[in-house]
Tab-separated table of C-alpha atoms and ligand atoms in Angstrom:
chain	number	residue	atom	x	y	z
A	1	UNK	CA	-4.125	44.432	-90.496
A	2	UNK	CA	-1.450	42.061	-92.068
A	3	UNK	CA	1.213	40.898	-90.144
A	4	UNK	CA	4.590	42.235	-91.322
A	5	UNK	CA	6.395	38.889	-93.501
A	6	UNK	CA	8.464	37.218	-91.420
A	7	UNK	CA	12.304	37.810	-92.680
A	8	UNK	CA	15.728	36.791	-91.023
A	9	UNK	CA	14.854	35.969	-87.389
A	10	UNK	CA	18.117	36.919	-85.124
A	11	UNK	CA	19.289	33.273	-84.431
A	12	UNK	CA	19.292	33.320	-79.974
A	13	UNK	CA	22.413	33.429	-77.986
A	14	UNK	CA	23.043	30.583	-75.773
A	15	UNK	CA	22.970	32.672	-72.820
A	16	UNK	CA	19.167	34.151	-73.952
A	17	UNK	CA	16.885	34.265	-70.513
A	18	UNK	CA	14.742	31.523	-71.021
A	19	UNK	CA	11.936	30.547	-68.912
A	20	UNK	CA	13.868	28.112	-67.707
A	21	UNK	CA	16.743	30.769	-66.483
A	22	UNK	CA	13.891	32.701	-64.872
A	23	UNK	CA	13.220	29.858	-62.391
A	24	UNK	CA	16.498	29.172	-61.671
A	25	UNK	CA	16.898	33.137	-60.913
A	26	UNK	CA	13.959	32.741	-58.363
A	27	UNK	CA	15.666	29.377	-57.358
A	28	UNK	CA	19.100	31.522	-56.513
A	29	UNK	CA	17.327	34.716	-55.182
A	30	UNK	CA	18.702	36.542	-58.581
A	31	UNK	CA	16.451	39.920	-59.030
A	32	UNK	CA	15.684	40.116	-62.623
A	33	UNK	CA	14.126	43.027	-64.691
A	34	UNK	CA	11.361	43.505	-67.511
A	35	UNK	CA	10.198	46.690	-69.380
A	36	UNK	CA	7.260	46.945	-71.796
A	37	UNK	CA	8.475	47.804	-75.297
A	38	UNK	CA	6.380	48.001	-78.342
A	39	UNK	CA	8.161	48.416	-81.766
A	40	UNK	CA	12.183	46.970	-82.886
A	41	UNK	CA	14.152	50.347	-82.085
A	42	UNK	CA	13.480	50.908	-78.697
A	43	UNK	CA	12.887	46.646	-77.925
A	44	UNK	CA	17.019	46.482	-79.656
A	45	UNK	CA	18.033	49.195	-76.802
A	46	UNK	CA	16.519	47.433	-74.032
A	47	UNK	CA	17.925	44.051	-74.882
A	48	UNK	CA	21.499	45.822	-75.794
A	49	UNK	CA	20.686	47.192	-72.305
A	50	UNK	CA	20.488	43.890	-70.753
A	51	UNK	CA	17.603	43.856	-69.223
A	52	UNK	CA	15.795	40.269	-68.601
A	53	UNK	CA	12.670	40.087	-70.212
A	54	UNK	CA	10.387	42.467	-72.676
A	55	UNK	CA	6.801	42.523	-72.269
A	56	UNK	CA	4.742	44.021	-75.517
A	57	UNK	CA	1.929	45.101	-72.794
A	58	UNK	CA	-1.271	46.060	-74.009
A	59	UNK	CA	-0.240	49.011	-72.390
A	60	UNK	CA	0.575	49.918	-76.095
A	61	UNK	CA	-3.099	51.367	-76.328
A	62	UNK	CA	-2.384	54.409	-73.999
A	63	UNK	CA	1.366	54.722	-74.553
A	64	UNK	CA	1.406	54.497	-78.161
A	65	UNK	CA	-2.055	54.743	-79.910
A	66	UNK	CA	-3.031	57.772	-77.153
A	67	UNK	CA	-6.059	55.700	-75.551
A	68	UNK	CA	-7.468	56.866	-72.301
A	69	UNK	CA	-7.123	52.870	-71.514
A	70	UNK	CA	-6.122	49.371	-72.760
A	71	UNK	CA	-9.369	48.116	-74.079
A	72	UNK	CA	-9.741	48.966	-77.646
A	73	UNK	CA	-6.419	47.064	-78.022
A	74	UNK	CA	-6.840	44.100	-80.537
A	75	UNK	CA	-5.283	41.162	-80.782
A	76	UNK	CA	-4.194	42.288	-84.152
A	77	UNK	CA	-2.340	45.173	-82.659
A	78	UNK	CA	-0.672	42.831	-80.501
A	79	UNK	CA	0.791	40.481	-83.075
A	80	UNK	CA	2.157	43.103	-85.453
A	81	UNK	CA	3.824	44.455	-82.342
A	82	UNK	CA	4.668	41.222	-80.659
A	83	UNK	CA	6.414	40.482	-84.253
A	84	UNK	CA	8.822	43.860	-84.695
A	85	UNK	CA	10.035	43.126	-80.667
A	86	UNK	CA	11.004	39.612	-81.329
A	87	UNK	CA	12.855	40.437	-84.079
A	88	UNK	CA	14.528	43.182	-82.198
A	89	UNK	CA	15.607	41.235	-78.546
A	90	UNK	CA	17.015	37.400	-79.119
A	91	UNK	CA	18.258	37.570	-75.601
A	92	UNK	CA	15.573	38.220	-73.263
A	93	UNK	CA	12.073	36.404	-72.926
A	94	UNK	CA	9.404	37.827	-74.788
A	95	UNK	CA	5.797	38.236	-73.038
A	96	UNK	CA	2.993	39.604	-74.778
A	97	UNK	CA	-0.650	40.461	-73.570
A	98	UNK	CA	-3.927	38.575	-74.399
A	99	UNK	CA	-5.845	41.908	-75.064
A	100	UNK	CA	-9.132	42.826	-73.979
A	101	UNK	CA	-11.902	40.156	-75.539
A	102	UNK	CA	-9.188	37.873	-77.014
A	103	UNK	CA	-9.363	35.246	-74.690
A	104	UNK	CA	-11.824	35.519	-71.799
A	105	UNK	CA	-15.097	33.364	-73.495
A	106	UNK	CA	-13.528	29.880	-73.363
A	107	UNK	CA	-10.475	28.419	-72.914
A	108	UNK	CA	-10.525	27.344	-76.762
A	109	UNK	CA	-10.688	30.950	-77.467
A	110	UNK	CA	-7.565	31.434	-75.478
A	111	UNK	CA	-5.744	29.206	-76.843
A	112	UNK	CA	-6.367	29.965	-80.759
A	113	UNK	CA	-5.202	33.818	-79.610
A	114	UNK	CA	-2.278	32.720	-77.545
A	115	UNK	CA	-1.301	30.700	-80.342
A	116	UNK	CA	-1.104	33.374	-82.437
A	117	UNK	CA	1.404	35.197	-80.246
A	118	UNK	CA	3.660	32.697	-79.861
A	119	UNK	CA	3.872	32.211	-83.648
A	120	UNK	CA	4.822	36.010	-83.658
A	121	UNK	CA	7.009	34.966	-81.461
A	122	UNK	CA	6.550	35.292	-77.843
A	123	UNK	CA	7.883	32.898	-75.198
A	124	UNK	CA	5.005	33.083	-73.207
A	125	UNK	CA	1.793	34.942	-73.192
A	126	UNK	CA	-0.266	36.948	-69.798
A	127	UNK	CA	-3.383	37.224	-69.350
A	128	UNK	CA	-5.284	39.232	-66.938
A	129	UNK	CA	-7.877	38.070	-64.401
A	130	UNK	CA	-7.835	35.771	-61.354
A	131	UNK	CA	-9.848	32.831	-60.301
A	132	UNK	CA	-12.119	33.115	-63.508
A	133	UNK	CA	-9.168	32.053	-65.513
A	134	UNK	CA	-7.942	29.236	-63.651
A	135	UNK	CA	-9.490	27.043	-65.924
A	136	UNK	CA	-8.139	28.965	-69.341
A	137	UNK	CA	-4.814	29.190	-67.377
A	138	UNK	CA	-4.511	24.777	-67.272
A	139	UNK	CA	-6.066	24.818	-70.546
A	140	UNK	CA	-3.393	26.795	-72.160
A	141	UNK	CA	-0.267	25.191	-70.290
A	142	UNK	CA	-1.505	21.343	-70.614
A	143	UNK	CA	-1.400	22.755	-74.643
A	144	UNK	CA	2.075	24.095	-74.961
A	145	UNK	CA	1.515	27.993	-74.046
A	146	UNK	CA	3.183	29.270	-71.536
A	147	UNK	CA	1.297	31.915	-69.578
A	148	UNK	CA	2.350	34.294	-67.103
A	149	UNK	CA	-1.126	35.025	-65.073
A	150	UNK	CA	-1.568	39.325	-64.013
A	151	UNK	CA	-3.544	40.065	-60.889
A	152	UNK	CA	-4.424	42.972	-59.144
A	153	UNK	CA	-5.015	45.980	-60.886
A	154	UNK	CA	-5.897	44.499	-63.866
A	155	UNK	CA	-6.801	47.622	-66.538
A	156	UNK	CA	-8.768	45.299	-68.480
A	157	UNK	CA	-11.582	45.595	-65.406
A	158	UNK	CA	-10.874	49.140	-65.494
A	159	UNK	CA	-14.702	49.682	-65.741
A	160	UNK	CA	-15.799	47.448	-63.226
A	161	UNK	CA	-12.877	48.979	-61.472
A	162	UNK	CA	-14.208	52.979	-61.439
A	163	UNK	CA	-10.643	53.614	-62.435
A	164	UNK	CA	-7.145	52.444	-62.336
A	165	UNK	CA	-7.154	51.700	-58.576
A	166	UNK	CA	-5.144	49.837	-56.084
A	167	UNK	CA	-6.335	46.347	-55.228
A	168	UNK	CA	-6.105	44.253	-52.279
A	169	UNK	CA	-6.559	46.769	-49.555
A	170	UNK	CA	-8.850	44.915	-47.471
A	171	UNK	CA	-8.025	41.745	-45.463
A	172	UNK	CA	-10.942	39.966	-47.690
A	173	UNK	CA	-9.226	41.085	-50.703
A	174	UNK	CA	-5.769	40.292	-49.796
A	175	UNK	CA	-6.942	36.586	-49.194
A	176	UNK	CA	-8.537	36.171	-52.111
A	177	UNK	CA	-5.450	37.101	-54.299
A	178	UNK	CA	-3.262	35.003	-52.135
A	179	UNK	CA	-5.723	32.174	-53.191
A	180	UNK	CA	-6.373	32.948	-56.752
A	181	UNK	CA	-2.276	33.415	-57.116
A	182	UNK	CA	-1.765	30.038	-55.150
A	183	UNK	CA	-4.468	28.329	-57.848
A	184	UNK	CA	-3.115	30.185	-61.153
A	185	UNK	CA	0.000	28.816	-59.980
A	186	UNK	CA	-0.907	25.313	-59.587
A	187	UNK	CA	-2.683	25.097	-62.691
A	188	UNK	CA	-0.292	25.979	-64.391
A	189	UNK	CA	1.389	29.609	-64.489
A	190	UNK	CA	4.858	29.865	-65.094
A	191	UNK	CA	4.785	33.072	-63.932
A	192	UNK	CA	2.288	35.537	-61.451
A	193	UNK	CA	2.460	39.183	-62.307
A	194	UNK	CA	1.065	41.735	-59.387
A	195	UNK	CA	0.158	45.265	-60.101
A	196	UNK	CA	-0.774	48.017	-57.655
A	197	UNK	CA	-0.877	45.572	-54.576
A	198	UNK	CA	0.277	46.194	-51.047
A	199	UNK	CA	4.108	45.607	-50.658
A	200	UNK	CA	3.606	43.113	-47.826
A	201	UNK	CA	0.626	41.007	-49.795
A	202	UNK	CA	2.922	41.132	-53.041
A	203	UNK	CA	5.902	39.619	-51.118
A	204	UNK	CA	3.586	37.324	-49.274
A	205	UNK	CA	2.265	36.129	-52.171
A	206	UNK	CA	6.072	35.771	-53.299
A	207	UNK	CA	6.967	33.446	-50.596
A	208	UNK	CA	3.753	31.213	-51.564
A	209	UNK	CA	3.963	30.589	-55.444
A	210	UNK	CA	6.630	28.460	-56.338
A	211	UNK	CA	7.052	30.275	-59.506
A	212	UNK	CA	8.533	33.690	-60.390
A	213	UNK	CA	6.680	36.512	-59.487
A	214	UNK	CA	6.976	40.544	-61.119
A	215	UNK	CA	5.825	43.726	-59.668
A	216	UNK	CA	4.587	46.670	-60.572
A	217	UNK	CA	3.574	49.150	-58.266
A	218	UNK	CA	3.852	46.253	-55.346
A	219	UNK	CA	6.765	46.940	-53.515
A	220	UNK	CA	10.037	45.360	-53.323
A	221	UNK	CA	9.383	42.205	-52.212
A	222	UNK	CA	8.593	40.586	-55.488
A	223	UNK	CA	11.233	38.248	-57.677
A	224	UNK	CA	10.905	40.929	-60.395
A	225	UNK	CA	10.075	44.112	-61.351
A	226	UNK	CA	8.484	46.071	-64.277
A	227	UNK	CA	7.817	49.296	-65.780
A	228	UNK	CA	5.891	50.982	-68.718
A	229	UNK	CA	8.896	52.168	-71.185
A	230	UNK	CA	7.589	55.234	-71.620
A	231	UNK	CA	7.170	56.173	-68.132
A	232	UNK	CA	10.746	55.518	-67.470
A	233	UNK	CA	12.100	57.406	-70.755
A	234	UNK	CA	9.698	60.256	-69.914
A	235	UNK	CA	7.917	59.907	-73.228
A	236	UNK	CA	4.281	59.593	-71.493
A	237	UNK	CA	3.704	63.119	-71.622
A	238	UNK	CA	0.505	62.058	-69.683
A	239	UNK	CA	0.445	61.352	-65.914
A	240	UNK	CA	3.057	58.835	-64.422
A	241	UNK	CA	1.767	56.439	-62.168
A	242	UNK	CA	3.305	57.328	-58.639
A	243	UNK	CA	5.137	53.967	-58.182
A	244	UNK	CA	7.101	54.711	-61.294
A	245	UNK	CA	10.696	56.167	-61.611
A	246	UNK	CA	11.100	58.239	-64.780
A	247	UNK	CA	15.327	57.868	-65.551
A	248	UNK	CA	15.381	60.612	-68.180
A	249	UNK	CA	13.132	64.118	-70.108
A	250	UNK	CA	13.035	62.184	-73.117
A	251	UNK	CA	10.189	64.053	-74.077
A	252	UNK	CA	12.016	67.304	-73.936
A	253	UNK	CA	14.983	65.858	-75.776
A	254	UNK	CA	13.035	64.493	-78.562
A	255	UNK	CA	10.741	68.146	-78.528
A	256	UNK	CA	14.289	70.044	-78.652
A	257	UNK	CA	16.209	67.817	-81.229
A	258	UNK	CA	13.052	68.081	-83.648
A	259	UNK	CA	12.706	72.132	-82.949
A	260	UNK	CA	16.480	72.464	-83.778
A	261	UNK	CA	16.336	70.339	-87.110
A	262	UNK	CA	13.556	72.746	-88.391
A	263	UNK	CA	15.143	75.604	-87.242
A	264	UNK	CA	18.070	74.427	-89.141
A	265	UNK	CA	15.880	74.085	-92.257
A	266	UNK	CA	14.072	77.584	-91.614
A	267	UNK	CA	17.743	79.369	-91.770
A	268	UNK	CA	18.705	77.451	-94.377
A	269	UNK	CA	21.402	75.718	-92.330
A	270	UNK	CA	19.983	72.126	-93.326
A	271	UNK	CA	20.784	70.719	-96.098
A	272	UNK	CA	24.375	72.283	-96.612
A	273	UNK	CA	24.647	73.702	-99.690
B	1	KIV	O1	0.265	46.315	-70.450
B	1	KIV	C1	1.225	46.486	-69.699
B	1	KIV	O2	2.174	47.219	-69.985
B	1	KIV	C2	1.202	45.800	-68.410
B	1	KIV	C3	2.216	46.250	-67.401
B	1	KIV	C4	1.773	47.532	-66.793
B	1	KIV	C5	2.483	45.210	-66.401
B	1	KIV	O3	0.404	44.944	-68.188
């Protein structure tokens, strides 16, 4: 797929949240806010919006291309998207997703696809996966990329997984994502993102890393939270996850304003004569 042709980049306030102003929010115990968005009319909104930071999640695979799951998202995909959100939101930081087999063979691998996301123009990249990518994770930020490191239910291991299930139940498993956060972290992360955690692991976990953390389905203890656009706009049409909020029927707006348009055109209402 070719990448759209770069044209008139929005030049970026002064007050733009960079990652820089997300420390200093965790620094000043500032709450800050992130929603996925995947294309320039909805990313425009959510930065006129003011929220903090837009994440083109591989999420894109379920809410926009109708996938049961995120893993036949390519890295492809990501960079067209990556590119129209950019364009859309100069104030808030841009994160996009390593997808599914873009990145997990060798750190060079990572690198040559993170690369490519930041030249779309991402602040900083996330990957999924916890003390496997350690290595990838120092590799990346001793070479200029940014990365914001996603643990816990991570729907890339959705097979290994059984499903898309909440992780870190067990007192084994909370310690080991207290120690793989701790070690993403120190080799580098400028960020930890948790997803489908425990509330009191996820704000543990908080307290530990010295860097921001997000939630998503971890409770409220967490420097930041996220949610999946669609879920929140009620444009899913599929099942909501049960830690989301959906803020409006979207869905049923969009069905009725479409319905009423051909209705218009049926009755010869649209176009006036
Ligand atoms: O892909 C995505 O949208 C995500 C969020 C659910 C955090 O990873």
């Amino acid at each position: 797929m070719d990448a759209i042709a770069p044209r008139a980049e929005p030049a970026r306030p002064p007050d733009r949240k960079s990652l820089t102003s997300w420390e200093n929010a965790k620094r000043n115990g500032t709450r800050r806010v992130l929603i996925t968005a995947y294309d320039y009319p909805f990313a425009k909104l959510a930065d006129e919006a003011g929220i903090d930071g837009i994440l083109i999640g591989d999420s894109l695979g379920m809410a926009v291309q109708g996938g049961r799951d995120t893993l036949r998202v390519s890295l492809d995909h990501m960079i067209y998207h990556t590119e129209m959100v950019a364009r859309a939101a100069p104030t808030c930081l841009i994160m996009a997703d390593l997808p599914f087999g873009s990145f997990e063979a060798n750190p060079a691998q990572a690198f040559a696809s993170a690369a490519s996301l930041l030249k779309a123009g991402a602040d900083i990249v996330k990957l999924e996966g916890g003390a496997a990518m350690v290595e990838t994770v120092g590799f990346l930020s001793a070479r200029a990329i940014p990365v914001c490191a996603h643990i816990g239910l991570t729907p890339q291991h959705v097979r290994q997984f059984g499903g898309f299930k909440k992780q870190g139940k067990t007192d084994d498993a909370a310690a080991r994502l207290i120690t793989d956060a701790i070690a993403l972290a120190e080799a580098g992360a400028r960020m930890v993102l948790m997803e489908a955690i425990p509330a009191p692991l996820a704000a543990e976990i908080t307290k530990r890393v010295a860097v921001p953390t997000i939630g998503i389905g971890a409770g409220g203890g967490t420097d930041a939270q996220i949610l999946v656009l669609h879920d929140v706009l009620g444009l899913g049409g599929g099942t909501v996850p049960g830690f989301a909020r959906t803020y409006l029927d979207g869905a049923a707006l969009v069905r009725a304003a479409i319905g009423h348009y051909a209705e218009d055109v049926r009755i010869r209402a649209f176009p006036p004569d």
